[in-house]
CSV table of C-alpha atoms in Angstrom, one decimal:
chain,number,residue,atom,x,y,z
A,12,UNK,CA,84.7,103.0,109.1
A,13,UNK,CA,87.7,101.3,107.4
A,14,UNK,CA,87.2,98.5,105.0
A,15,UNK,CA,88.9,95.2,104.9
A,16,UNK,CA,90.5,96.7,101.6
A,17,UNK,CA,92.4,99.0,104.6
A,18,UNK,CA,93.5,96.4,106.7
A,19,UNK,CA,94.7,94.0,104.0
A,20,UNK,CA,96.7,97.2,102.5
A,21,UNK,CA,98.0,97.9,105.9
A,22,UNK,CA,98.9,94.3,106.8
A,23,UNK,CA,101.1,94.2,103.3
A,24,UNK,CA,102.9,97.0,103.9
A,25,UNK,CA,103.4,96.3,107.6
A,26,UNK,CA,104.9,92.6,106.9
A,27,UNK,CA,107.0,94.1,103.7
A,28,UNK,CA,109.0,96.3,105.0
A,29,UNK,CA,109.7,94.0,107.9
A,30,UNK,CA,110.3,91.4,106.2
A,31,UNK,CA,112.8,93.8,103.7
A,32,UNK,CA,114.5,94.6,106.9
A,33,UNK,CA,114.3,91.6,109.0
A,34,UNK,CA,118.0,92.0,109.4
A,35,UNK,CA,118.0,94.9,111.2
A,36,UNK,CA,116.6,95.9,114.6
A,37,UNK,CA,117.4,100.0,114.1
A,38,UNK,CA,113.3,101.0,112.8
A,39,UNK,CA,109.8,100.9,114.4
A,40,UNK,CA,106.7,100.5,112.1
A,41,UNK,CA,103.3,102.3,113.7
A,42,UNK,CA,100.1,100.7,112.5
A,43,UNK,CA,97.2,102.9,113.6
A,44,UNK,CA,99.4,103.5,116.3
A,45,UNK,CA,98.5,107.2,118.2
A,46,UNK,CA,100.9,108.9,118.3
A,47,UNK,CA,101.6,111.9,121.1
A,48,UNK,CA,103.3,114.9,120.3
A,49,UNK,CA,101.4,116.9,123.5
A,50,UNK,CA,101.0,115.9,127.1
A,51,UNK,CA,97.6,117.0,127.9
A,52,UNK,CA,96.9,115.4,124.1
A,53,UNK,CA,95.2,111.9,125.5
A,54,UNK,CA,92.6,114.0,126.9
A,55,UNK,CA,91.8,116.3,124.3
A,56,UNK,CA,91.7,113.5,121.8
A,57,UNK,CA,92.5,115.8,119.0
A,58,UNK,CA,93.9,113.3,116.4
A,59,UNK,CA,93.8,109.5,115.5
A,60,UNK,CA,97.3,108.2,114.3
A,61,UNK,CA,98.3,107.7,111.5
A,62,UNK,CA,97.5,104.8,109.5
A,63,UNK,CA,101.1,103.9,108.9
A,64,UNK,CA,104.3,105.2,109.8
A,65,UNK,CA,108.1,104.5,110.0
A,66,UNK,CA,111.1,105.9,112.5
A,67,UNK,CA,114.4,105.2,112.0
A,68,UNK,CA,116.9,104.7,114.6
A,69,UNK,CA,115.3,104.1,117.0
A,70,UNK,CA,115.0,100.3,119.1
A,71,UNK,CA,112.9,97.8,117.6
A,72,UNK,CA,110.5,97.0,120.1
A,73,UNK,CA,106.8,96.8,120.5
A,74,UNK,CA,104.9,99.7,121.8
A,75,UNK,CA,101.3,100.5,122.7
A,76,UNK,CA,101.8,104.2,121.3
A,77,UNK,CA,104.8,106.6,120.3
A,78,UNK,CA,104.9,109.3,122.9
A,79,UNK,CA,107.4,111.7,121.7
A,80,UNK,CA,108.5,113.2,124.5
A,81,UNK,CA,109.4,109.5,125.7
A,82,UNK,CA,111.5,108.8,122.5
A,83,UNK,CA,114.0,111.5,122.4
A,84,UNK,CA,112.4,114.2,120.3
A,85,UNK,CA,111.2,112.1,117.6
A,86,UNK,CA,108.3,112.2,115.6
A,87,UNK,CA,107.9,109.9,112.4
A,88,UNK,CA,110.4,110.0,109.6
A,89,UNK,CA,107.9,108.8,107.0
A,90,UNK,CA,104.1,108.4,107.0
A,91,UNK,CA,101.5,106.6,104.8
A,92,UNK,CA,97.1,107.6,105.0
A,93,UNK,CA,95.2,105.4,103.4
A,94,UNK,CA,92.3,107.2,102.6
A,95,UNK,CA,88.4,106.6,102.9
A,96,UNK,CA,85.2,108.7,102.3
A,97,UNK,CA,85.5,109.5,105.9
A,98,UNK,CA,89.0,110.4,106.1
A,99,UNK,CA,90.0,111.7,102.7
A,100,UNK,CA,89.6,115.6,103.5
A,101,UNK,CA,91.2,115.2,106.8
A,102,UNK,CA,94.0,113.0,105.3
A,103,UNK,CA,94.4,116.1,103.0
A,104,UNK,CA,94.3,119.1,104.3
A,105,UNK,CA,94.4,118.6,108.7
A,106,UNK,CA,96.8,115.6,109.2
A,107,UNK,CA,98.6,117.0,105.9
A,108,UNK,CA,99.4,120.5,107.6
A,109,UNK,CA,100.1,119.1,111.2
A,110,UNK,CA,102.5,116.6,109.5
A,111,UNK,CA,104.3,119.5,107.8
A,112,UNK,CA,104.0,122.2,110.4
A,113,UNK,CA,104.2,120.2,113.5
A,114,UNK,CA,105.4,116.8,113.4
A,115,UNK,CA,107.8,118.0,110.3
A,116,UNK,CA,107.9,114.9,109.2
A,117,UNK,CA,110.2,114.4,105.6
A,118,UNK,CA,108.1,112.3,103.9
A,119,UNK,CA,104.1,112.2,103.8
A,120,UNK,CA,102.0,109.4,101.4
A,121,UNK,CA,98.6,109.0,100.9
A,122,UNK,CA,97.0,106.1,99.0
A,123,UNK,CA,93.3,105.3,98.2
A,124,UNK,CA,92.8,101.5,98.6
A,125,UNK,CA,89.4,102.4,96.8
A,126,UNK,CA,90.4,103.8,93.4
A,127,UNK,CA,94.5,103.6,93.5
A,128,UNK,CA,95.1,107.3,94.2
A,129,UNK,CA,98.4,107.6,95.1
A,130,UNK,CA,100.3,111.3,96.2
A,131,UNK,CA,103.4,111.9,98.1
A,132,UNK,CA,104.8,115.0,99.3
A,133,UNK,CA,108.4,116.1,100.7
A,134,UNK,CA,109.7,118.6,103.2
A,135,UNK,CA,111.5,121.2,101.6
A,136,UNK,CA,112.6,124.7,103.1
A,137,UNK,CA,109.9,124.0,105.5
A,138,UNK,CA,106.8,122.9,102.8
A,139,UNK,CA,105.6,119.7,101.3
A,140,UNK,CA,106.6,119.9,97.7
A,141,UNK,CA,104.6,117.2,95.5
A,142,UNK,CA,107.1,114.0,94.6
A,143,UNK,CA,107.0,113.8,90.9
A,144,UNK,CA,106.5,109.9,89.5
A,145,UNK,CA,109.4,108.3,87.4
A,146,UNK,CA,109.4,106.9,84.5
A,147,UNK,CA,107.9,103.7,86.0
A,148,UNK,CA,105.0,105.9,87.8
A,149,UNK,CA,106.8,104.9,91.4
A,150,UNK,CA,106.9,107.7,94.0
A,151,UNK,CA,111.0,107.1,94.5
A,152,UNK,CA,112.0,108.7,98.0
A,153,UNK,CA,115.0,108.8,100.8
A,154,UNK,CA,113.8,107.6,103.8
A,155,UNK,CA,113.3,104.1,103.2
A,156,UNK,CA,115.8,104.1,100.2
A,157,UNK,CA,112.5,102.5,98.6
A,158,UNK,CA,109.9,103.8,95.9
A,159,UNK,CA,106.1,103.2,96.0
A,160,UNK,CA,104.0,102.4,93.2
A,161,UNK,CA,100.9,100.8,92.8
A,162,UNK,CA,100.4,97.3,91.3
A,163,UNK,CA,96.9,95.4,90.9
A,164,UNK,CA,95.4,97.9,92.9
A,165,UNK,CA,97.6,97.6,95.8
A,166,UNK,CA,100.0,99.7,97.2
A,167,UNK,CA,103.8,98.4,96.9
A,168,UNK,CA,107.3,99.0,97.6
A,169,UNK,CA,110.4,99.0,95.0
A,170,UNK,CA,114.0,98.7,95.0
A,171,UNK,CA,115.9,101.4,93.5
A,172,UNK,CA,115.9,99.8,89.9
A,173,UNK,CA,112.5,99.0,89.7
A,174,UNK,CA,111.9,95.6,91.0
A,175,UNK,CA,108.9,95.3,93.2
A,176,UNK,CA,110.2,94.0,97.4
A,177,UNK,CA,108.3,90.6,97.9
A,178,UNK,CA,106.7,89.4,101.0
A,179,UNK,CA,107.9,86.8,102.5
A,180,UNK,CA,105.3,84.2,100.6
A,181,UNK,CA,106.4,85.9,97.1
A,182,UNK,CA,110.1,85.3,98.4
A,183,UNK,CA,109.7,81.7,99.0
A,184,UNK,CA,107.7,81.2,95.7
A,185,UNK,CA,110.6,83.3,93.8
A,186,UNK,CA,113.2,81.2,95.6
A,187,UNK,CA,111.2,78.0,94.5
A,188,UNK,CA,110.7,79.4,90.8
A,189,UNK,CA,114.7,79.9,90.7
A,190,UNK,CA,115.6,76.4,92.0
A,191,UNK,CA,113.1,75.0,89.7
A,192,UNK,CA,114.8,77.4,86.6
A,193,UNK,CA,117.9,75.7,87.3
A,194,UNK,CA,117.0,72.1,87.9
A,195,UNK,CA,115.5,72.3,84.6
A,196,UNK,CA,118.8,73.7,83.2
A,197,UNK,CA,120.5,71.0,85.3
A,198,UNK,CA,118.9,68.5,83.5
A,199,UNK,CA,119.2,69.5,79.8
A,200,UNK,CA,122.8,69.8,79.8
A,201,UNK,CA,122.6,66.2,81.6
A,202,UNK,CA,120.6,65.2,78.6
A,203,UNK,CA,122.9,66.4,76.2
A,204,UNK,CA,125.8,65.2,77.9
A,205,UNK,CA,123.7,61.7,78.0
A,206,UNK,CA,123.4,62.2,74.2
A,207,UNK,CA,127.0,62.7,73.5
A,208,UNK,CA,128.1,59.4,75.1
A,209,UNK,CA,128.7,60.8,78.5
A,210,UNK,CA,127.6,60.1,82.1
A,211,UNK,CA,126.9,63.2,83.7
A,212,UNK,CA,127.1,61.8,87.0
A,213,UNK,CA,130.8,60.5,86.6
């Protein structure tokens, strides 16, 4: 059974990236979402969705699954497992394979809410290559034009230089940070100006 340490890392990078792209209504985000690649799949039952996953192009609109064969052809452009004692081997070898083979699915994550493990693989000539870390030890890849890392234990996306993509409470709190910044400013030079004779409000 997931732990709450699943759902809270699930719920950030749900509201993230949404809020990252709030402009645009061209994506869907799955959140154990199933997804059906098969017809006679619902009744086999043969595979949970995935814990997280992103399409591009595609409407942004709520739905109860992704049925591929209702959504022209397309199967996830990107995917994130979030691993557990349950699910780790599975997450690694089963969903990794049917991801690759099947689904073929460019990009494929999995992150351990547990103890920070983080690995990403891309689709190359058919086969998941490993993504090498840069310098920063972010996992920088195409789909989203984002990298992931992992800060405090929690997995996070970056801009292209670096700089971590804030929720929409760190966004507010930077935005307040920044006004406060340049009040401050605002009112030294006042100050000095006040020192020097002059009225800064004239």
């Amino acid at each position: 059974m997931d732990s709450s340490l699943h759902w809270d890392q699930l719920a950030l990078l749900v509201s993230t990236l949404e809020w990252h792209w709030r402009g645009r209504d061209d994506f869907f985000i799955g959140a154990n979402l199933s997804v059906y690649f098969r017809r006679d799949q619902s009744a086999r039952r043969e595979l949970r969705g995935p814990d997280f996953f992103v399409v591009r192009d595609v409407e942004r609109r709520p739905r109860r699954s992704w049925t591929v064969w209702l959504e022209g052809g397309r199967y996830p452009d990107l995917i994130i497992e979030l691993l557990s004692d349950e699910t780790a081997r599975t997450d690694r070898t089963l969903k990794k394979t049917l991801y690759e083979t099947v689904f073929r699915t460019p990009e494929y994550f999995w992150f351990s809410p547990e103890t920070a493990e983080l690995s990403g693989f891309s689709l190359a000539d058919r086969q998941y290559r490993p993504i090498a870390p840069d310098v920063r030890g972010h996992l920088k890849r195409h789909v989203l034009g984002l990298a992931l890392g992992v800060l405090d234990g929690l997995l996070r996306f970056y801009d292209d230089v670096g700089t971590l993509v804030p929720t929409l409470p760190e966004a507010v709190l930077q935005e307040r940070a920044l006004f406060e910044q340049e009040q401050a400013c605002a009112d030294r030079l006042a100050a000095r100006l006040r020192a020097l004779g002059v009225d800064p409000d004239q």
